[in-house]
C-alpha cells in the first residue's frame, strides 16, 4: 500500500482555508492509504525561534483540530516531529549531499524572508527548511504528499534530493509526488487570502455568534452599494466561501439573487452563517471534548510517534548502511 505523508506547523487554530485546502482531503486519503500526519514543531522553530513560547500549546490545539475534523489515530499515524529524532539524523545526512544552490533557488525562501521581514531569517535552519521537510517525507518512503500549491517547489526539491541520494548510494527512496488539492481559493473577511497572520480568518471552531460577527461586516462586491444594485459574485469574497461550503442548489439561488438584486448582501451572508454553523457543529463539539482531555491528546501523539519511530528507524538503518556510517555489528 502506498504511503501518504503530510504535515503542518503548530502555529495556531485551524481556519476554513486549512479545511478545504488540506484536512478535508487528508480525511479521505486515510481511508485509502497508509497515512502519516506529522505536527512539525522543529519547522515552527525555523521562523519562531525568538519566541517559541506558544509552540507547545499549539501542538495540542492542532492535534485536537485534526482529530475533531476526522483524522482518526486508529487509521492514521498522528505524531510529533520532535519525538522522532530519526528525522533530525536524516536531515543531517541529506544536508551533506544537498547543494547550497538548490536551497537558495527555492522561491519560498526569499519570498518568506520578505514577508516575515520583522524577523531575522538569515539562519542555517531556515535555509535548510526544505531539507528537513524532505527528511519528513522520505523517512517513511512516502510516495504521496498532499499539499497546497505553495509547497510544490519543496516537493520538487525533495525529488531532486532523492535522485541524488539514489544515484550516489543506490535505490533506497521512492520519489515522492505531491497531491495538489484543487482548492477553491478562500478569501478572508477583508478580501485578502485567508490567513491567521492577517487577522481575517474564520476558524473551524468559531461558534454561530462569532461567525455572525465576522461575516456580517465582510467586504462584498463593491458594485452593490445599494440593495438595488446588482452584483457579480465572482468579485465577492463572500462568494468564495459559498463556493466551498454551500450546496449547489442554494448557491444557484444566491447567484441569481445577487446578480438580479433580488436579495441583499445580508441575506446572502445569513445563509453562509447558517451553512457554516451547521457544517462545523459536530467539529465544535468534538474539539471542545478533546480540549478538555489534553492528557489524552498527549497519549495519542506519544503512541503515534512510537509507531513512526519504528518505521523511521528501519529506513535509517538502510541509510547508515549505504552511506557507510557507524560500526557494523
Ligand atoms: N512546509 C509545510 C507547510 O508549511 C509543512 C511540512 C513540513 C510538510 N514537513 C512536511 C508538509 C512534509 C508536507 C510534508 O505547510
Ligand atoms: Fe457578495 Fe452575496 Fe453580496 Fe453578492 S449578495 S455581493 S455574493 S455578499
Tab-separated table of C-alpha atoms and ligand atoms in Angstrom:
chain	number	residue	atom	x	y	z
A	1	UNK	CA	0.000	0.000	0.000
A	2	UNK	CA	1.332	3.413	-0.925
A	3	UNK	CA	2.140	5.742	1.913
A	4	UNK	CA	0.835	9.262	2.320
A	5	UNK	CA	2.553	11.852	4.473
A	6	UNK	CA	1.692	15.416	5.222
A	7	UNK	CA	2.342	17.888	7.985
A	8	UNK	CA	1.542	21.252	9.450
A	9	UNK	CA	3.447	23.664	11.605
A	10	UNK	CA	1.856	24.205	15.027
A	11	UNK	CA	1.150	27.902	14.554
A	12	UNK	CA	-2.389	28.076	15.969
A	13	UNK	CA	-6.009	27.182	15.399
A	14	UNK	CA	-7.026	25.899	12.002
A	15	UNK	CA	-9.265	28.002	9.803
A	16	UNK	CA	-11.567	27.297	6.876
A	17	UNK	CA	-8.680	27.567	4.449
A	18	UNK	CA	-6.959	24.668	6.190
A	19	UNK	CA	-10.120	22.613	5.957
A	20	UNK	CA	-10.715	22.984	2.219
A	21	UNK	CA	-7.017	23.142	1.380
A	22	UNK	CA	-5.837	20.167	3.370
A	23	UNK	CA	-7.819	18.465	6.099
A	24	UNK	CA	-10.865	17.594	4.054
A	25	UNK	CA	-8.555	15.767	1.679
A	26	UNK	CA	-6.498	14.087	4.399
A	27	UNK	CA	-9.612	12.638	5.969
A	28	UNK	CA	-10.426	10.935	2.669
A	29	UNK	CA	-6.853	9.823	1.967
A	30	UNK	CA	-6.547	7.996	5.289
A	31	UNK	CA	-9.225	5.576	4.063
A	32	UNK	CA	-7.212	4.574	1.009
A	33	UNK	CA	-3.568	4.750	2.038
A	34	UNK	CA	-1.302	4.128	4.950
A	35	UNK	CA	-1.169	7.689	6.220
A	36	UNK	CA	1.234	9.680	8.371
A	37	UNK	CA	0.282	13.120	9.644
A	38	UNK	CA	3.003	14.986	11.460
A	39	UNK	CA	2.975	18.130	13.552
A	40	UNK	CA	6.270	19.711	12.606
A	41	UNK	CA	7.394	21.591	15.712
A	42	UNK	CA	11.015	21.839	14.566
A	43	UNK	CA	9.808	23.557	11.424
A	44	UNK	CA	7.891	26.032	13.582
A	45	UNK	CA	11.194	26.954	15.222
A	46	UNK	CA	12.735	27.968	11.898
A	47	UNK	CA	10.618	31.127	11.921
A	48	UNK	CA	9.647	31.424	15.606
A	49	UNK	CA	12.936	30.646	17.310
A	50	UNK	CA	12.968	34.020	19.038
A	51	UNK	CA	9.599	33.439	20.586
A	52	UNK	CA	8.812	29.732	20.880
A	53	UNK	CA	6.532	30.088	23.903
A	54	UNK	CA	3.322	29.156	22.097
A	55	UNK	CA	4.586	26.129	20.194
A	56	UNK	CA	3.738	23.636	22.949
A	57	UNK	CA	0.131	24.700	23.405
A	58	UNK	CA	-0.297	24.968	19.637
A	59	UNK	CA	0.742	21.336	19.270
A	60	UNK	CA	-2.193	20.176	21.391
A	61	UNK	CA	-4.551	22.591	19.700
A	62	UNK	CA	-3.668	21.440	16.205
A	63	UNK	CA	-3.869	17.781	17.202
A	64	UNK	CA	-7.354	18.438	18.593
A	65	UNK	CA	-8.296	20.257	15.386
A	66	UNK	CA	-7.127	17.334	13.254
A	67	UNK	CA	-8.967	14.734	15.253
A	68	UNK	CA	-12.139	16.779	15.543
A	69	UNK	CA	-12.010	17.157	11.757
A	70	UNK	CA	-11.950	13.394	11.348
A	71	UNK	CA	-8.314	12.361	11.331
A	72	UNK	CA	-8.549	9.046	13.106
A	73	UNK	CA	-5.466	7.995	15.076
A	74	UNK	CA	-6.599	4.374	14.711
A	75	UNK	CA	-6.349	4.645	10.941
A	76	UNK	CA	-3.508	7.136	10.570
A	77	UNK	CA	-0.268	7.667	12.381
A	78	UNK	CA	-0.615	11.069	14.013
A	79	UNK	CA	2.638	12.185	15.572
A	80	UNK	CA	5.047	14.884	16.642
A	81	UNK	CA	8.203	15.518	14.630
A	82	UNK	CA	10.447	16.242	17.620
A	83	UNK	CA	9.566	12.884	19.179
A	84	UNK	CA	11.062	11.076	16.193
A	85	UNK	CA	14.741	12.029	16.339
A	86	UNK	CA	15.429	9.992	13.226
A	87	UNK	CA	14.084	12.950	11.217
A	88	UNK	CA	16.960	15.027	12.560
A	89	UNK	CA	19.530	12.387	11.700
A	90	UNK	CA	18.239	12.003	8.171
A	91	UNK	CA	18.120	15.784	7.814
A	92	UNK	CA	21.782	15.927	8.741
A	93	UNK	CA	22.743	13.179	6.330
A	94	UNK	CA	20.757	14.741	3.492
A	95	UNK	CA	22.369	18.102	4.207
A	96	UNK	CA	25.689	16.555	3.205
A	97	UNK	CA	24.511	15.935	-0.347
A	98	UNK	CA	22.253	18.935	-0.919
A	99	UNK	CA	23.932	21.692	-2.925
A	100	UNK	CA	23.515	25.166	-1.451
A	101	UNK	CA	22.422	26.475	-4.838
A	102	UNK	CA	19.329	24.265	-4.785
A	103	UNK	CA	18.244	25.776	-1.476
A	104	UNK	CA	18.985	29.369	-2.406
A	105	UNK	CA	16.876	28.875	-5.524
A	106	UNK	CA	13.712	27.736	-3.698
A	107	UNK	CA	11.203	30.536	-4.423
A	108	UNK	CA	9.573	30.367	-0.993
A	109	UNK	CA	12.932	31.096	0.634
A	110	UNK	CA	13.276	34.703	-0.442
A	111	UNK	CA	9.542	35.233	-0.512
A	112	UNK	CA	9.085	34.211	3.127
A	113	UNK	CA	12.053	36.296	4.147
A	114	UNK	CA	10.415	39.298	2.570
A	115	UNK	CA	7.027	38.538	4.083
A	116	UNK	CA	8.358	37.998	7.578
A	117	UNK	CA	10.697	40.967	7.446
A	118	UNK	CA	10.230	41.629	11.173
A	119	UNK	CA	12.304	38.507	11.925
A	120	UNK	CA	15.872	37.655	11.156
A	121	UNK	CA	15.667	34.575	8.964
A	122	UNK	CA	19.314	34.548	7.908
A	123	UNK	CA	19.818	31.282	9.692
A	124	UNK	CA	21.124	27.897	8.774
A	125	UNK	CA	17.896	26.276	9.958
A	126	UNK	CA	15.666	28.429	7.820
A	127	UNK	CA	17.671	27.779	4.670
A	128	UNK	CA	17.547	24.065	5.450
A	129	UNK	CA	13.768	24.047	5.972
A	130	UNK	CA	13.059	22.070	2.777
A	131	UNK	CA	15.796	19.547	3.573
A	132	UNK	CA	14.095	18.797	6.887
A	133	UNK	CA	10.796	18.571	5.024
A	134	UNK	CA	12.390	16.114	2.610
A	135	UNK	CA	13.524	14.015	5.557
A	136	UNK	CA	9.969	14.072	6.993
A	137	UNK	CA	8.628	12.651	3.774
A	138	UNK	CA	11.176	10.126	2.616
A	139	UNK	CA	11.971	8.649	6.005
A	140	UNK	CA	8.643	6.773	5.604
A	141	UNK	CA	9.328	6.157	1.909
A	142	UNK	CA	6.127	8.088	1.290
A	143	UNK	CA	5.119	8.432	-2.310
A	144	UNK	CA	2.182	10.789	-1.966
A	145	UNK	CA	2.257	14.178	-0.305
A	146	UNK	CA	-0.977	16.162	-0.173
A	147	UNK	CA	-0.011	19.831	-0.010
A	148	UNK	CA	-1.106	23.260	-1.149
A	149	UNK	CA	0.196	24.924	-4.287
A	150	UNK	CA	2.747	26.906	-2.237
A	151	UNK	CA	4.560	23.676	-1.292
A	152	UNK	CA	5.072	22.467	-4.848
A	153	UNK	CA	8.726	23.544	-5.019
A	154	UNK	CA	9.515	21.870	-1.745
A	155	UNK	CA	8.293	18.541	-3.071
A	156	UNK	CA	10.170	19.090	-6.298
A	157	UNK	CA	13.312	19.670	-4.287
A	158	UNK	CA	12.591	16.512	-2.297
A	159	UNK	CA	12.550	14.591	-5.575
A	160	UNK	CA	15.865	16.113	-6.603
A	161	UNK	CA	17.448	15.175	-3.305
A	162	UNK	CA	16.073	11.635	-3.621
A	163	UNK	CA	17.504	11.298	-7.121
A	164	UNK	CA	20.865	12.473	-5.966
A	165	UNK	CA	20.814	10.140	-2.992
A	166	UNK	CA	19.770	7.127	-5.044
A	167	UNK	CA	22.373	7.964	-7.670
A	168	UNK	CA	25.159	8.153	-5.088
A	169	UNK	CA	24.229	5.247	-2.827
A	170	UNK	CA	21.681	3.044	-4.589
A	171	UNK	CA	17.913	2.957	-4.822
A	172	UNK	CA	16.734	3.464	-1.275
A	173	UNK	CA	13.949	6.025	-1.636
A	174	UNK	CA	10.966	6.282	-3.974
A	175	UNK	CA	10.415	9.734	-5.491
A	176	UNK	CA	7.604	11.483	-3.655
A	177	UNK	CA	4.840	13.138	-5.586
A	178	UNK	CA	2.619	15.982	-4.471
A	179	UNK	CA	-1.138	15.716	-4.495
A	180	UNK	CA	-2.270	19.251	-5.161
A	181	UNK	CA	-5.777	19.758	-3.892
A	182	UNK	CA	-7.690	21.751	-6.471
A	183	UNK	CA	-8.653	24.296	-3.874
A	184	UNK	CA	-11.330	26.848	-4.335
A	185	UNK	CA	-9.378	29.861	-3.119
A	186	UNK	CA	-10.938	31.046	0.091
A	187	UNK	CA	-10.737	34.714	0.924
A	188	UNK	CA	-10.768	36.190	4.393
A	189	UNK	CA	-13.142	38.736	5.862
A	190	UNK	CA	-11.150	41.634	4.377
A	191	UNK	CA	-10.959	40.153	0.881
A	192	UNK	CA	-7.335	39.046	1.130
A	193	UNK	CA	-6.194	35.420	1.223
A	194	UNK	CA	-7.447	33.867	4.448
A	195	UNK	CA	-4.592	33.767	6.907
A	196	UNK	CA	-4.265	33.864	10.646
A	197	UNK	CA	-1.489	36.420	10.425
A	198	UNK	CA	-3.742	38.844	8.532
A	199	UNK	CA	-6.367	38.612	11.277
A	200	UNK	CA	-9.045	37.867	8.656
A	201	UNK	CA	-9.545	34.169	9.329
A	202	UNK	CA	-12.723	32.305	10.137
A	203	UNK	CA	-11.768	29.392	12.360
A	204	UNK	CA	-13.308	25.954	12.107
A	205	UNK	CA	-14.289	26.181	15.746
A	206	UNK	CA	-15.984	29.600	15.518
A	207	UNK	CA	-19.481	29.306	17.057
A	208	UNK	CA	-22.527	30.893	15.372
A	209	UNK	CA	-22.230	34.209	17.276
A	210	UNK	CA	-18.627	34.617	16.166
A	211	UNK	CA	-19.495	33.630	12.596
A	212	UNK	CA	-22.091	36.392	12.523
A	213	UNK	CA	-19.686	38.924	13.974
A	214	UNK	CA	-17.090	38.085	11.357
A	215	UNK	CA	-19.259	37.506	8.307
A	216	UNK	CA	-21.893	40.264	8.529
A	217	UNK	CA	-19.361	43.099	8.143
A	218	UNK	CA	-17.391	41.278	5.415
A	219	UNK	CA	-16.426	43.237	2.310
A	220	UNK	CA	-18.548	42.345	-0.732
A	221	UNK	CA	-18.624	43.180	-4.424
A	222	UNK	CA	-18.229	46.957	-4.486
A	223	UNK	CA	-20.897	47.220	-7.193
A	224	UNK	CA	-23.542	46.582	-4.554
A	225	UNK	CA	-23.536	49.988	-2.934
A	226	UNK	CA	-27.293	49.924	-2.505
A	227	UNK	CA	-29.502	46.901	-2.151
A	228	UNK	CA	-30.999	47.609	-5.571
A	229	UNK	CA	-27.566	47.431	-7.264
A	230	UNK	CA	-26.923	44.019	-8.821
A	231	UNK	CA	-23.567	42.385	-8.061
A	232	UNK	CA	-21.120	39.934	-9.512
A	233	UNK	CA	-20.450	37.051	-7.124
A	234	UNK	CA	-17.151	36.329	-8.894
A	235	UNK	CA	-15.836	39.585	-7.454
A	236	UNK	CA	-17.020	38.929	-3.923
A	237	UNK	CA	-15.033	37.289	-1.093
A	238	UNK	CA	-18.251	36.009	0.497
A	239	UNK	CA	-18.894	34.038	-2.684
A	240	UNK	CA	-15.577	32.186	-2.345
A	241	UNK	CA	-16.971	30.784	0.897
A	242	UNK	CA	-20.328	29.882	-0.621
A	243	UNK	CA	-18.499	28.024	-3.375
A	244	UNK	CA	-16.673	25.951	-0.795
A	245	UNK	CA	-19.489	25.369	1.705
A	246	UNK	CA	-22.984	25.973	0.329
A	247	UNK	CA	-24.729	23.151	-1.549
A	248	UNK	CA	-25.220	23.805	-5.238
A	249	UNK	CA	-28.996	24.239	-5.159
A	250	UNK	CA	-28.873	27.034	-2.619
A	251	UNK	CA	-25.823	28.526	-4.234
A	252	UNK	CA	-27.649	28.894	-7.528
A	253	UNK	CA	-30.429	30.813	-5.807
A	254	UNK	CA	-27.928	33.145	-4.240
A	255	UNK	CA	-26.126	33.695	-7.505
A	256	UNK	CA	-29.398	34.555	-9.150
A	257	UNK	CA	-30.418	36.774	-6.234
A	258	UNK	CA	-27.133	38.674	-6.250
A	259	UNK	CA	-26.971	39.297	-9.986
A	260	UNK	CA	-30.579	40.500	-10.120
A	261	UNK	CA	-30.519	42.358	-6.797
A	262	UNK	CA	-33.466	40.341	-5.546
A	263	UNK	CA	-31.578	39.556	-2.341
A	264	UNK	CA	-29.373	41.799	-0.243
A	265	UNK	CA	-25.848	41.028	0.897
A	266	UNK	CA	-27.057	40.473	4.421
A	267	UNK	CA	-29.489	37.787	3.229
A	268	UNK	CA	-26.631	36.148	1.405
A	269	UNK	CA	-24.375	36.282	4.446
A	270	UNK	CA	-27.078	34.867	6.683
A	271	UNK	CA	-27.232	31.764	4.517
A	272	UNK	CA	-23.474	31.384	4.789
A	273	UNK	CA	-23.537	31.713	8.576
A	274	UNK	CA	-26.212	29.023	8.701
A	275	UNK	CA	-24.287	26.655	6.449
A	276	UNK	CA	-21.076	27.065	8.386
A	277	UNK	CA	-22.677	26.717	11.812
A	278	UNK	CA	-24.332	23.545	10.713
A	279	UNK	CA	-21.382	22.064	8.854
A	280	UNK	CA	-19.000	22.529	11.781
A	281	UNK	CA	-21.397	21.823	14.656
A	282	UNK	CA	-20.001	18.320	15.096
A	283	UNK	CA	-16.480	19.636	14.797
A	284	UNK	CA	-17.012	22.223	17.537
A	285	UNK	CA	-18.417	19.630	19.857
A	286	UNK	CA	-15.590	17.152	19.288
A	287	UNK	CA	-12.924	19.807	19.540
A	288	UNK	CA	-14.108	21.048	22.893
A	289	UNK	CA	-14.284	17.471	24.121
A	290	UNK	CA	-10.665	16.893	23.069
A	291	UNK	CA	-9.502	20.175	24.546
A	292	UNK	CA	-10.867	19.139	27.912
A	293	UNK	CA	-8.820	15.937	27.703
A	294	UNK	CA	-5.337	17.224	26.976
A	295	UNK	CA	-3.716	14.190	28.577
A	296	UNK	CA	-5.472	12.000	26.042
A	297	UNK	CA	-4.138	14.110	23.166
A	298	UNK	CA	-0.618	13.760	24.516
A	299	UNK	CA	-1.028	9.989	24.768
A	300	UNK	CA	-2.176	9.800	21.170
A	301	UNK	CA	0.833	11.808	19.974
A	302	UNK	CA	3.241	9.727	22.041
A	303	UNK	CA	1.704	6.500	20.753
A	304	UNK	CA	1.758	7.721	17.132
A	305	UNK	CA	5.356	8.868	17.454
A	306	UNK	CA	6.357	5.471	18.763
A	307	UNK	CA	4.842	3.835	15.705
A	308	UNK	CA	6.502	6.393	13.425
A	309	UNK	CA	9.883	5.776	15.074
A	310	UNK	CA	9.753	2.096	14.233
A	311	UNK	CA	9.321	2.771	10.530
A	312	UNK	CA	11.785	5.667	10.546
A	313	UNK	CA	14.482	3.658	12.297
A	314	UNK	CA	14.222	0.861	9.727
A	315	UNK	CA	14.822	3.348	6.934
A	316	UNK	CA	17.748	4.885	8.780
A	317	UNK	CA	19.400	1.528	9.255
A	318	UNK	CA	19.385	1.176	5.496
A	319	UNK	CA	20.655	4.716	5.042
A	320	UNK	CA	23.527	4.341	7.519
A	321	UNK	CA	24.479	1.119	5.794
A	322	UNK	CA	24.612	2.516	2.259
A	323	UNK	CA	26.354	5.699	3.410
A	324	UNK	CA	28.916	3.718	5.371
A	325	UNK	CA	28.149	5.355	8.703
A	326	UNK	CA	28.717	3.786	12.124
A	327	UNK	CA	30.165	0.477	13.146
A	328	UNK	CA	28.993	-2.676	11.533
A	329	UNK	CA	27.898	-5.196	14.152
B	1	LIG	N1	6.216	23.031	4.874
B	1	LIG	C1	4.878	22.582	5.182
B	1	LIG	C2	3.976	23.819	5.326
B	1	LIG	O1	4.433	24.867	5.708
B	1	LIG	C3	4.824	21.770	6.438
B	1	LIG	C4	5.558	20.483	6.297
B	1	LIG	C5	6.689	20.082	6.958
B	1	LIG	C6	5.192	19.389	5.459
B	1	LIG	N2	7.054	18.846	6.588
B	1	LIG	C7	6.163	18.389	5.676
B	1	LIG	C8	4.167	19.211	4.545
B	1	LIG	C9	6.122	17.189	4.956
B	1	LIG	C10	4.129	18.004	3.836
B	1	LIG	C11	5.102	17.015	4.046
B	1	LIG	O2	2.785	23.695	5.100
B	2	LIG	FE1	-21.389	39.012	-2.322
B	2	LIG	FE2	-23.590	37.781	-1.622
B	2	LIG	FE3	-23.500	40.441	-1.700
B	2	LIG	FE4	-23.474	39.059	-3.938
B	2	LIG	S1	-25.140	39.123	-2.454
B	2	LIG	S2	-22.130	40.763	-3.439
B	2	LIG	S3	-22.298	37.250	-3.351
B	2	LIG	S4	-22.345	39.122	-0.339
